Short mmCIF file of C-alpha atoms in Angstrom, two decimals:
data_model
loop_
_atom_site.label_atom_id
_atom_site.label_comp_id
_atom_site.label_asym_id
_atom_site.label_seq_id
_atom_site.Cartn_x
_atom_site.Cartn_y
_atom_site.Cartn_z
CA ARG A 1 20.51 -10.59 -65.71
CA ALA A 2 20.04 -10.51 -61.78
CA ASP A 3 22.15 -7.68 -60.15
CA GLU A 4 24.73 -9.01 -57.94
CA ARG A 5 25.57 -6.12 -55.64
CA PHE A 6 21.84 -6.23 -54.19
CA VAL A 7 22.10 -10.26 -54.06
CA SER A 8 25.31 -10.78 -53.04
CA ARG A 9 24.86 -9.36 -49.74
CA TRP A 10 21.59 -12.13 -48.72
CA LYS A 11 22.58 -16.33 -48.35
CA VAL A 12 20.31 -16.53 -51.05
CA THR A 13 19.41 -20.59 -51.28
CA GLU A 14 16.28 -20.47 -54.31
CA LEU A 15 16.83 -17.94 -57.24
CA VAL A 16 14.21 -17.45 -59.95
CA LEU A 17 14.98 -15.64 -63.21
CA ASP A 18 12.01 -17.25 -65.07
CA ASN A 19 11.46 -15.10 -68.41
CA CYS A 20 13.92 -12.92 -68.13
CA ARG A 21 15.58 -12.40 -71.91
CA SER A 22 19.13 -13.51 -72.03
CA SER A 23 21.38 -11.38 -73.60
CA ASN A 24 23.04 -13.33 -77.06
CA GLY A 25 21.78 -17.30 -75.26
CA GLU A 26 23.91 -16.48 -71.94
CA ILE A 27 23.79 -17.51 -68.71
CA GLU A 28 24.29 -12.90 -67.65
CA GLY A 29 25.39 -11.78 -63.89
CA LEU A 30 25.43 -15.11 -62.29
CA SER A 31 28.33 -15.76 -60.17
CA ASP A 32 30.41 -18.24 -58.14
CA SER A 33 29.62 -15.10 -54.82
CA PHE A 34 26.04 -17.99 -54.90
CA LYS A 35 28.48 -19.82 -53.02
CA GLU A 36 25.04 -21.21 -50.90
CA LEU A 37 22.48 -21.44 -53.79
CA GLU A 38 20.32 -24.87 -54.01
CA PHE A 39 17.40 -24.18 -56.08
CA LEU A 40 18.28 -22.24 -59.47
CA SER A 41 14.98 -21.79 -62.71
CA MET A 42 16.08 -19.94 -65.58
CA ALA A 43 12.92 -21.58 -67.83
CA ASN A 44 11.95 -19.37 -70.62
CA VAL A 45 14.83 -17.38 -71.31
CA GLU A 46 15.84 -17.91 -74.54
CA LEU A 47 19.75 -19.98 -72.90
CA THR A 48 21.58 -21.61 -76.08
CA SER A 49 24.64 -22.60 -74.38
CA LEU A 50 25.63 -23.21 -70.36
CA ALA A 51 29.20 -21.77 -70.72
CA LYS A 52 28.99 -19.32 -68.04
CA LEU A 53 27.23 -21.39 -65.47
CA PRO A 54 29.29 -20.50 -62.40
CA THR A 55 30.74 -22.49 -60.14
CA LEU A 56 27.78 -23.33 -57.49
CA SER A 57 28.75 -27.00 -55.29
CA LYS A 58 25.11 -26.12 -53.20
CA LEU A 59 22.85 -26.55 -56.21
CA ARG A 60 20.13 -29.36 -56.20
CA LYS A 61 18.12 -28.13 -58.44
CA LEU A 62 18.55 -26.85 -61.61
CA GLU A 63 15.59 -25.82 -63.85
CA LEU A 64 16.48 -25.02 -68.21
CA SER A 65 13.16 -24.97 -68.89
CA ASP A 66 11.88 -24.22 -73.00
CA ASN A 67 15.05 -22.74 -73.70
CA VAL A 68 17.18 -23.67 -77.17
CA ILE A 69 20.12 -26.00 -75.59
CA SER A 70 21.17 -28.85 -78.34
CA GLY A 71 24.53 -29.91 -75.96
CA GLY A 72 27.11 -29.06 -74.05
CA LEU A 73 25.64 -30.58 -70.82
CA GLU A 74 29.52 -31.62 -69.84
CA VAL A 75 29.38 -27.88 -67.83
CA LEU A 76 27.48 -29.25 -65.54
CA ALA A 77 29.00 -31.92 -64.03
CA GLU A 78 31.56 -29.67 -63.96
CA ARG A 79 30.49 -26.53 -61.91
CA CYS A 80 26.69 -28.22 -60.06
CA PRO A 81 27.97 -31.64 -59.34
CA ASN A 82 25.68 -32.27 -56.63
CA LEU A 83 22.61 -31.50 -58.80
CA THR A 84 19.87 -34.46 -58.04
CA TYR A 85 16.94 -32.27 -60.27
CA LEU A 86 17.31 -31.50 -63.57
CA ASN A 87 14.77 -30.27 -65.92
CA LEU A 88 15.17 -30.19 -69.59
CA SER A 89 11.99 -30.19 -70.87
CA GLY A 90 11.46 -28.63 -74.43
CA ASN A 91 15.41 -27.36 -75.07
CA LYS A 92 16.62 -28.87 -78.31
CA ILE A 93 18.84 -32.38 -77.08
CA LYS A 94 18.18 -35.10 -79.79
CA ASP A 95 20.87 -37.79 -79.48
CA LEU A 96 21.68 -40.32 -76.74
CA GLY A 97 25.68 -38.87 -77.45
CA THR A 98 24.66 -35.30 -75.87
CA VAL A 99 22.01 -36.94 -72.51
CA GLU A 100 26.13 -39.24 -72.81
CA ALA A 101 27.40 -35.68 -70.97
CA LEU A 102 24.77 -36.68 -67.96
CA GLN A 103 27.38 -39.74 -66.92
CA ASN A 104 29.22 -37.84 -64.25
CA LEU A 105 25.99 -36.33 -62.36
CA LYS A 106 26.72 -39.58 -60.26
CA ASN A 107 23.55 -37.49 -57.40
CA LEU A 108 21.91 -37.56 -60.49
CA LYS A 109 18.52 -38.85 -59.47
CA SER A 110 15.34 -37.49 -61.60
CA LEU A 111 15.96 -36.60 -65.34
CA ASP A 112 13.05 -34.33 -67.77
CA LEU A 113 13.73 -34.21 -71.15
CA PHE A 114 9.83 -34.28 -71.86
CA ASN A 115 9.21 -32.44 -75.14
CA CYS A 116 12.86 -32.59 -76.84
CA GLU A 117 13.13 -34.46 -79.38
CA ILE A 118 15.17 -36.79 -78.35
CA THR A 119 11.69 -39.09 -76.62
CA ASN A 120 11.33 -39.89 -79.98
CA LEU A 121 14.22 -42.18 -80.75
CA GLU A 122 12.90 -45.47 -80.65
CA ASP A 123 12.94 -47.31 -76.73
CA TYR A 124 13.70 -43.84 -75.82
CA ARG A 125 13.17 -44.41 -72.09
CA ASP A 126 15.38 -47.35 -71.65
CA SER A 127 17.57 -46.01 -73.63
CA ILE A 128 17.81 -43.38 -71.50
CA PHE A 129 17.58 -45.90 -68.32
CA GLU A 130 20.34 -48.18 -69.55
CA LEU A 131 22.23 -44.54 -70.35
CA LEU A 132 22.39 -43.34 -67.02
CA GLN A 133 21.68 -46.00 -64.19
CA GLN A 134 22.23 -43.39 -61.72
CA ILE A 135 19.13 -41.66 -62.72
CA THR A 136 15.61 -43.01 -61.23
CA TYR A 137 13.17 -40.81 -62.78
CA LEU A 138 12.50 -40.02 -66.66
CA ASP A 139 10.31 -37.04 -66.88
CA GLY A 140 7.95 -37.56 -63.81
CA PHE A 141 8.15 -41.79 -63.68
CA ASP A 142 10.24 -44.54 -62.86
CA GLN A 143 11.28 -48.29 -65.06
CA GLU A 144 8.13 -49.04 -64.03
CA ASP A 145 5.85 -46.70 -64.19
CA ASN A 146 5.74 -44.79 -61.23
CA GLU A 147 5.06 -41.18 -60.46
CA ALA A 148 7.97 -39.34 -58.90
CA PRO A 149 6.36 -38.39 -55.57
CA ASP A 150 5.64 -34.04 -54.74
CA SER A 151 9.09 -32.81 -53.18
CA GLU A 152 6.29 -30.39 -50.79
CA ASP A 153 3.74 -32.54 -49.90
CA ASP A 154 7.28 -35.01 -49.66
CA ASP A 155 8.45 -32.48 -46.66
CA ASP A 156 4.39 -31.77 -45.73
CA GLU A 157 3.55 -35.17 -44.57
CA GLU A 158 7.26 -34.62 -42.99
CA GLY A 159 6.29 -31.40 -41.04
CA ASP A 160 3.87 -33.44 -40.13
CA GLU A 161 5.52 -36.76 -38.38
CA ASP A 162 7.20 -35.35 -37.42
CA ASP A 163 4.28 -32.46 -35.40
CA GLU A 164 3.15 -36.57 -33.93
CA ASP A 165 6.13 -37.62 -33.00
CA GLU A 166 6.69 -34.87 -30.75
CA ASP A 167 3.11 -34.95 -29.46
CA GLU A 168 3.35 -38.25 -28.72
CA ASP A 169 6.64 -37.47 -26.80
CA GLU A 170 5.22 -34.63 -25.17
CA ALA A 171 2.12 -36.93 -24.09
CA GLY A 172 2.98 -39.89 -24.29
CA PRO A 173 1.62 -42.55 -25.84
CA PRO A 174 -2.54 -42.17 -25.64
CA GLY A 175 -4.44 -43.85 -24.07
CA GLU A 176 -2.23 -45.55 -22.28
CA TYR A 177 -2.49 -43.61 -18.54
CA GLU A 178 -6.66 -43.45 -19.42
CA GLU A 179 -6.76 -46.96 -19.57
CA GLU A 180 -4.44 -47.92 -16.47
CA ASP A 181 -6.61 -45.29 -14.95
CA ASP A 182 -9.74 -46.80 -15.71
CA GLU A 183 -8.57 -50.04 -14.75
CA ASP A 184 -7.43 -48.51 -11.56
CA ASP A 185 -10.80 -46.53 -11.39
CA GLY A 186 -12.77 -50.35 -11.73
CA GLY A 187 -10.71 -52.40 -9.33
CA SER A 188 -11.18 -49.75 -6.80
CA ASP A 189 -14.80 -48.98 -7.23
CA LEU A 190 -15.34 -53.37 -7.73
CA GLY A 191 -13.03 -53.79 -4.34
CA GLU A 192 -15.13 -51.12 -2.61
CA GLY A 193 -18.29 -52.62 -3.84
CA GLU A 194 -17.74 -56.32 -2.93
CA GLU A 195 -16.05 -55.29 1.13
CA GLU A 196 -19.07 -53.18 1.42
CA GLU A 197 -21.69 -56.06 0.52
CA GLU A 198 -19.60 -58.91 2.28
CA VAL A 199 -19.75 -55.88 5.56
CA GLY A 200 -23.91 -55.52 4.69
CA LEU A 201 -24.16 -59.44 4.33
CA SER A 202 -22.34 -60.15 7.54
CA TYR A 203 -23.72 -57.36 9.09
CA LEU A 204 -27.13 -58.33 9.04
CA MET A 205 -26.54 -62.04 9.37
CA LYS A 206 -25.54 -60.83 13.04
CA GLU A 207 -28.36 -59.00 13.53
CA GLU A 208 -30.68 -61.80 12.15
CA ILE A 209 -29.21 -64.32 14.11
CA GLN A 210 -29.32 -62.15 17.90
CA ASP A 211 -32.96 -61.12 17.30
CA GLU A 212 -33.18 -64.82 16.75
CA ASP A 213 -31.55 -65.83 19.89
CA ASP A 214 -33.23 -62.94 21.97
CA ASP A 215 -36.27 -65.03 20.98
CA ASP A 216 -35.67 -67.74 21.68
CA ASP A 217 -34.20 -65.73 25.76
CA TYR A 218 -37.42 -64.51 25.54
CA VAL A 219 -40.18 -67.29 24.94
CA GLU A 220 -37.93 -69.47 27.20
CA GLU A 221 -37.86 -67.40 30.28
CA GLY A 222 -41.83 -66.35 29.84
CA GLY A 223 -42.48 -70.53 29.67
CA ASP A 224 -40.20 -70.95 32.55
CA GLU A 225 -41.98 -68.60 34.13
CA GLU A 226 -45.49 -69.96 32.57
CA GLU A 227 -45.40 -73.80 34.59
CA GLU A 228 -43.80 -71.93 37.12
CA ALA A 229 -46.96 -70.05 37.53
CA GLU A 230 -48.68 -72.88 36.94
CA GLY A 231 -46.78 -75.12 39.21
CA VAL A 232 -47.92 -72.90 42.20
CA ARG A 233 -51.68 -72.68 41.23
CA GLY A 234 -51.17 -76.80 41.82
CA GLU A 235 -50.04 -76.10 45.16
CA LYS A 236 -52.58 -73.85 46.35
CA ARG A 237 -55.34 -75.89 44.52
CA LYS A 238 -53.46 -79.55 46.78
CA ARG A 239 -52.68 -77.33 49.96
CA GLU A 240 -56.63 -76.24 49.50
CA PRO A 241 -58.37 -79.43 50.22
CA GLU A 242 -56.06 -79.87 52.65
CA ASP A 243 -56.39 -77.00 54.74
CA GLU A 244 -60.08 -76.64 54.80
CA GLY A 245 -60.16 -80.75 55.89
CA GLU A 246 -57.69 -79.15 59.57
CA GLU A 247 -59.87 -76.31 59.43
CA GLU A 248 -63.91 -79.26 59.77
CA GLU A 249 -60.79 -80.97 62.21
CA ASP A 250 -60.02 -78.45 64.50
#
């Protein structure tokens, strides 16, 4: 039994009453004041009837496994019209007529009837999927025997994706700016290297050219001086005999 005087003061969205024994097989302590309730679990509480289930318009998931429920499922569509997940495993549900009342749960996606007598019917799975065409998963598997995803794992994956998206939004796509920086650095290094190489070569070439010009000038100047010196000596040699002859004649 839920203590409504305590619980109603809070905006309760999840309530677990598993293994709390009910009296007379009926729901006790729940009322319309739990209007924010989204998840309710009453497993193994010896329920035989859902007649006293309050109106819970926001309820999405209802756990009723291991009870003694054999009928009266039409109450679910009236009181909890937005159910997406319903677990009735381990109850006394025997025929398709009992399950037919769930057709009015238009948002129901997953139904669990495991360990109920109805599962012994021939073509049980095909019959349920044909009867309740809005559901995707029966006893944890779809029509192609693909297992239903774990809702907690899905929430974790969504949380991780959100964190990654936030990191990407804050830091930008990884590697983009680094590559651009590397390209810029590489280009600048190469350009500087080429410029330095060109300047160095041209400078060396100019130095060599100037050295060659200096050497040529030096050789040419030296050659002229030698030629002039030889000419002077030649003139002296020529003049000496003449001078001697003139002296002898004198």
